[in-house]
Coordinates of C-alpha atoms in Angstrom, one line a residue:
X198 CA 18.7 18.1 -7.2
X199 CA 17.1 15.9 -4.5
X200 CA 20.4 15.5 -2.6
X201 CA 21.1 19.2 -2.6
X202 CA 17.6 19.9 -1.3
X203 CA 18.1 17.5 1.6
X204 CA 21.5 19.0 2.6
X205 CA 20.1 22.6 2.4
X206 CA 17.1 21.8 4.5
X207 CA 19.0 19.8 7.0
X208 CA 21.3 22.8 7.6
X209 CA 18.3 25.2 7.8
X210 CA 16.4 23.2 10.4
X211 CA 19.5 22.9 12.5
X212 CA 19.7 26.7 12.4
X213 CA 23.2 26.7 10.8
X214 CA 23.9 29.3 8.2
X215 CA 26.7 27.2 6.7
X216 CA 27.3 23.5 7.4
X217 CA 31.0 23.8 6.6
X218 CA 31.5 26.9 8.7
X219 CA 29.8 25.4 11.7
X220 CA 31.5 22.0 11.6
X221 CA 34.5 22.9 13.7
X222 CA 32.4 23.9 16.7
X223 CA 30.3 20.8 16.3
X224 CA 33.3 18.5 16.0
X225 CA 34.8 20.1 19.1
X226 CA 31.7 19.1 21.1
X227 CA 31.3 15.7 19.6
X228 CA 34.9 14.7 18.8
X229 CA 34.6 11.2 20.2
X230 CA 31.1 10.5 18.8
X231 CA 30.1 8.8 15.6
X232 CA 26.9 11.0 15.1
X233 CA 25.3 14.0 16.5
X234 CA 22.2 13.1 18.6
X235 CA 19.1 15.2 19.1
X236 CA 16.0 14.5 21.2
X237 CA 14.2 14.3 17.8
X238 CA 15.6 14.6 14.3
X239 CA 15.2 18.1 12.7
X240 CA 13.4 16.6 9.7
X241 CA 11.6 13.4 8.6
X242 CA 10.7 12.4 5.0
X243 CA 8.0 10.4 3.2
X244 CA 9.0 9.6 -0.4
X245 CA 7.0 8.4 -3.3
X246 CA 8.8 5.8 -5.3
X247 CA 7.7 5.9 -9.0
X248 CA 9.1 9.0 -10.6
X249 CA 11.0 10.0 -7.5
X250 CA 13.4 7.2 -6.8
X251 CA 12.7 4.8 -9.6
X252 CA 11.2 5.2 -13.1
X253 CA 10.2 1.9 -14.7
X254 CA 13.1 -0.5 -13.9
X255 CA 15.7 2.2 -13.6
X256 CA 16.9 4.0 -10.5
X257 CA 16.9 7.8 -11.0
X258 CA 20.4 9.3 -10.6
X259 CA 19.8 11.5 -7.5
X260 CA 18.0 8.7 -5.6
X261 CA 21.1 7.0 -4.3
X262 CA 22.7 10.2 -3.2
X263 CA 19.5 11.3 -1.4
X264 CA 19.3 8.1 0.5
X265 CA 22.9 8.2 1.3
X266 CA 22.4 11.6 3.0
X267 CA 19.4 10.3 4.9
X268 CA 21.4 7.2 6.1
X269 CA 24.0 9.5 7.7
X270 CA 26.4 10.5 4.9
X271 CA 26.0 14.2 5.6
X272 CA 28.0 16.9 7.3
X273 CA 26.4 16.1 10.6
X274 CA 26.7 12.3 10.5
X275 CA 23.1 12.1 11.4
X276 CA 20.6 9.4 10.3
X277 CA 17.3 11.0 9.3
X278 CA 14.0 9.0 9.5
X279 CA 12.2 8.3 6.2
X280 CA 9.6 6.1 4.8
X281 CA 8.5 5.1 1.2
X282 CA 4.8 5.7 0.4
X283 CA 3.3 4.3 -2.8
X284 CA 0.0 3.4 -4.3
X285 CA 1.6 0.3 -5.8
X286 CA 1.2 -3.2 -4.3
X287 CA 0.2 -6.7 -5.1
X288 CA 3.1 -8.4 -3.3
X289 CA 4.3 -8.5 0.3
X290 CA 6.2 -5.6 1.8
X291 CA 9.1 -8.0 2.5
X292 CA 9.3 -9.1 -1.1
X293 CA 9.1 -5.6 -2.5
X294 CA 11.7 -4.3 0.0
X295 CA 14.2 -6.9 -1.0
X296 CA 14.0 -5.9 -4.6
X297 CA 14.2 -2.2 -3.7
X298 CA 17.2 -2.7 -1.5
X299 CA 19.0 -4.5 -4.3
X300 CA 18.3 -1.7 -6.7
X301 CA 18.9 1.3 -4.5
X302 CA 22.0 -0.1 -2.6
X303 CA 20.5 0.6 0.8
X304 CA 18.6 -1.7 3.2
X305 CA 14.9 -0.8 3.0
X306 CA 13.0 -2.4 5.9
X307 CA 9.3 -3.4 5.6
X308 CA 8.4 -1.1 8.4
X309 CA 9.7 1.8 6.3
X310 CA 7.6 0.8 3.3
X311 CA 3.9 1.5 2.8
X312 CA 2.0 0.1 -0.1
X313 CA -1.6 1.0 -1.0
X314 CA -2.9 -2.0 0.9
X315 CA -0.5 -1.9 3.9
X316 CA -3.1 0.0 5.8
X317 CA -5.4 -3.1 5.7
X318 CA -3.3 -4.4 8.6
X319 CA -5.3 -2.2 10.8
X320 CA -8.5 -4.0 9.8
X321 CA -7.3 -7.6 10.2
X322 CA -8.4 -7.9 13.8
X323 CA -12.0 -7.1 12.7
X324 CA -11.9 -9.9 10.1
X325 CA -9.4 -12.4 11.4
X326 CA -11.7 -15.4 11.3
X327 CA -14.3 -14.0 8.9
X328 CA -14.4 -15.0 5.2
X329 CA -13.3 -12.1 3.0
X330 CA -12.8 -11.7 -0.7
X331 CA -9.5 -10.2 -1.9
X332 CA -9.2 -8.8 -5.4
X333 CA -6.3 -7.8 -7.6
X334 CA -2.8 -9.0 -8.5
X335 CA -1.7 -12.3 -10.1
X336 CA -3.5 -15.5 -9.2
X337 CA -3.4 -15.8 -5.3
X338 CA -0.6 -13.4 -4.5
X339 CA -2.8 -10.9 -2.7
X340 CA -4.3 -13.8 -0.7
X341 CA -0.8 -14.5 0.6
X342 CA -0.4 -10.9 1.4
X343 CA -3.7 -10.9 3.2
X344 CA -2.7 -14.0 5.2
X345 CA 0.4 -12.2 6.3
X346 CA -1.7 -9.3 7.6
X347 CA -3.8 -11.7 9.7
X348 CA -6.8 -12.5 7.5
X349 CA -7.1 -16.3 8.0
X350 CA -10.0 -16.8 5.5
X351 CA -9.1 -14.8 2.4
X352 CA -10.5 -16.0 -0.9
X353 CA -10.2 -14.9 -4.5
X354 CA -12.5 -14.7 -7.5
X355 CA -10.6 -17.5 -9.0
X356 CA -11.6 -19.6 -6.0
X357 CA -15.2 -18.7 -6.8
X358 CA -14.8 -19.6 -10.5
X359 CA -13.2 -23.0 -9.5
X360 CA -16.2 -23.7 -7.2
X361 CA -18.8 -22.9 -9.9
X362 CA -17.6 -22.2 -13.5
X363 CA -21.1 -20.9 -14.5
X364 CA -20.5 -17.9 -12.3
X365 CA -18.6 -16.4 -15.3
X366 CA -18.7 -18.8 -18.3
X367 CA -16.5 -16.5 -20.4
X368 CA -13.3 -17.5 -18.7
X369 CA -11.8 -20.9 -18.2
X370 CA -9.1 -21.3 -15.6
X371 CA -5.6 -21.9 -16.8
X372 CA -3.5 -24.6 -15.3
X373 CA -1.6 -22.1 -13.1
X374 CA -4.8 -20.3 -12.1
X375 CA -6.5 -23.6 -11.1
X376 CA -3.4 -24.6 -9.0
X377 CA -3.7 -21.4 -7.0
X378 CA -7.3 -21.9 -5.9
X379 CA -8.8 -23.2 -2.7
X380 CA -11.7 -25.7 -2.5
X381 CA -14.5 -23.7 -1.0
X382 CA -18.3 -24.1 -1.0
X383 CA -19.3 -20.4 -1.3
X384 CA -23.0 -21.2 -0.9
X385 CA -22.1 -22.0 2.7
X386 CA -19.4 -19.4 3.1
X387 CA -20.9 -15.9 3.5
X388 CA -18.4 -13.1 2.6
X389 CA -18.1 -10.4 5.2
X390 CA -16.0 -7.9 3.3
X391 CA -14.3 -7.3 0.0
X392 CA -10.9 -5.7 -0.2
X393 CA -9.5 -4.5 -3.6
X394 CA -5.8 -4.9 -2.8
X395 CA -4.4 -4.2 -6.2
X396 CA -5.4 -3.7 -9.8
X397 CA -7.7 -6.6 -10.9
X398 CA -6.5 -8.7 -13.8
X399 CA -10.0 -9.8 -14.9
X400 CA -12.4 -6.9 -14.5
X401 CA -15.4 -8.8 -15.9
X402 CA -15.1 -11.7 -13.6
X403 CA -14.4 -9.5 -10.6
X404 CA -17.2 -7.1 -11.3
X405 CA -19.6 -10.0 -11.7
X406 CA -18.6 -11.7 -8.5
X407 CA -18.5 -8.4 -6.5
X408 CA -22.1 -7.7 -7.6
X409 CA -23.1 -11.3 -6.7
X410 CA -21.6 -10.9 -3.2
X411 CA -23.1 -7.6 -2.4
X412 CA -26.6 -8.3 -3.8
X413 CA -27.0 -11.5 -1.9
X414 CA -25.8 -10.3 1.5
X415 CA -22.5 -12.1 1.1
X416 CA -23.7 -15.5 -0.1
X417 CA -22.7 -16.0 -3.7
X418 CA -25.6 -17.6 -5.5
X419 CA -28.0 -16.8 -2.7
X420 CA -31.3 -15.0 -3.2
X421 CA -31.3 -11.2 -3.9
X422 CA -31.5 -9.1 -0.8
X423 CA -32.0 -5.3 -1.2
X424 CA -29.4 -3.3 0.5
X425 CA -31.9 -1.6 2.9
X426 CA -33.0 -5.1 4.1
X427 CA -29.5 -6.4 4.8
X428 CA -28.7 -6.4 8.6
X429 CA -25.0 -6.3 8.0
X430 CA -24.0 -5.2 4.5
X431 CA -20.7 -6.4 3.0
X432 CA -18.0 -3.9 3.6
X433 CA -16.2 -2.8 0.4
X434 CA -12.7 -1.3 0.5
X435 CA -10.6 0.1 -2.3
X436 CA -6.9 0.7 -1.7
X437 CA -5.8 2.9 -4.6
X438 CA -7.9 5.8 -6.1
X439 CA -5.6 6.3 -9.1
X440 CA -7.6 6.5 -12.3
X441 CA -4.5 6.3 -14.5
X442 CA -0.8 5.5 -14.0
X443 CA 2.3 5.8 -16.0
X444 CA 3.9 2.7 -17.5
X445 CA 6.5 2.2 -20.3
X446 CA 3.7 2.7 -22.8
X447 CA 3.4 6.2 -24.4
X448 CA 0.0 6.8 -22.9
X449 CA -1.2 6.5 -19.3
X450 CA -2.8 3.1 -18.3
X451 CA -6.1 2.7 -16.5
X452 CA -5.6 1.9 -12.8
X453 CA -7.7 0.7 -9.8
X454 CA -9.7 3.9 -9.9
X455 CA -10.9 2.8 -13.3
X456 CA -12.0 -0.5 -12.0
X457 CA -13.9 1.2 -9.2
X458 CA -15.7 3.4 -11.7
X459 CA -16.5 0.4 -13.8
X460 CA -17.9 -1.5 -10.9
X461 CA -19.9 1.4 -9.5
X462 CA -21.3 2.1 -13.0
X463 CA -22.5 -1.4 -13.4
X464 CA -23.9 -1.5 -9.8
X465 CA -25.7 1.8 -10.3
X466 CA -27.3 0.5 -13.5
X467 CA -28.5 -2.6 -11.6
X468 CA -29.8 -0.9 -8.5
X469 CA -30.1 2.8 -9.1
X470 CA -27.3 3.9 -6.8
X471 CA -23.6 3.4 -6.1
X472 CA -22.5 1.0 -3.3
X473 CA -21.0 2.6 -0.2
X474 CA -17.3 2.0 0.1
X475 CA -14.1 3.0 2.0
X476 CA -11.3 4.5 0.0
X477 CA -7.6 4.2 1.0
X478 CA -4.4 5.1 -0.8
X479 CA -2.8 8.5 -1.6
X480 CA -4.0 11.2 -1.3
X481 CA -6.7 10.1 1.2
X482 CA -6.5 11.4 4.8
X483 CA -6.7 7.9 6.2
X484 CA -3.5 6.8 4.4
X485 CA -1.7 10.0 5.3
X486 CA -2.6 9.5 9.0
X487 CA -1.4 5.9 8.8
X488 CA 1.9 7.0 7.2
X489 CA 2.3 9.6 9.9
X490 CA 2.0 6.9 12.6
X491 CA 4.5 4.7 10.7
X492 CA 7.0 7.6 10.4
X493 CA 6.5 8.4 14.1
X494 CA 7.4 4.8 14.9
X495 CA 10.5 5.1 12.8
X496 CA 11.6 8.3 14.6
X497 CA 11.1 6.4 17.9
X498 CA 13.1 3.5 16.6
X499 CA 16.1 5.7 15.6
X500 CA 16.1 8.0 18.6
X501 CA 14.0 6.6 21.4
X502 CA 12.1 9.8 21.3
X503 CA 8.3 9.8 21.9
X504 CA 7.9 13.6 21.2
X505 CA 6.0 15.2 18.3
X506 CA 6.9 14.3 14.8
X507 CA 9.5 16.7 13.2
X508 CA 8.6 18.6 10.0
X509 CA 7.9 16.2 7.1

């Protein structure tokens, strides 16, 4: 069980053969204290969410006990640092943490929670005032997330379709979709980068617009410019490499990795080669390095320590 694993490893890393046998000596030294304090915690944890803490809409039975141990309900009354790391996304960290906190019964803070696209915060300074295209999620939800990260000019493919319906004549905007769009003249708004935040809802529209952006040096509807002639090619970033994911359906569902394969397949058919891109999300090194920094910040927050990160 997850709770038993945490208790066992906590004792081992404190070099105690038996927590119960060692408690008297600990208590004699820390009789007037609420918790045992160390320069750095003996352990730190990074959890996945789906299949580890939650499955579908249900909290898995060991999850609450495991979090209780980490929050200090252990033989040593010690809070242990932990973060949640997922390839999910599509909404703000704040919104997701509020829902998780209600389900799990423990306060999960946004700085403890890393979604597939959270790492894009590290790129916002580069594109603060530059027009960027954000893909995925419902209507303009990822635009709102991007704005929260510091991207001031984030646009969606629905914005593009509202600007010129002939871009993709096989989809007419619904009333709710139209209400979520911004009025932009994309012939005068060159796109500097495209970020696939979350799983796109309309692959055909998004693949078409993405090809338009890349093949015209960022100007949708502009003349074709071969990649080797572009002075500053559009940066393309995917946030989740998962080809499939588990849902309530009996068979796995195709994820953002499938969308990437579809786009690259179309682009290669058009040009003869795939388009260069950056890949984030588990299990990429960039995302794990980012998670390590977030976890280090959490250790410092709990202990004030600036030493090396404990075993994770």
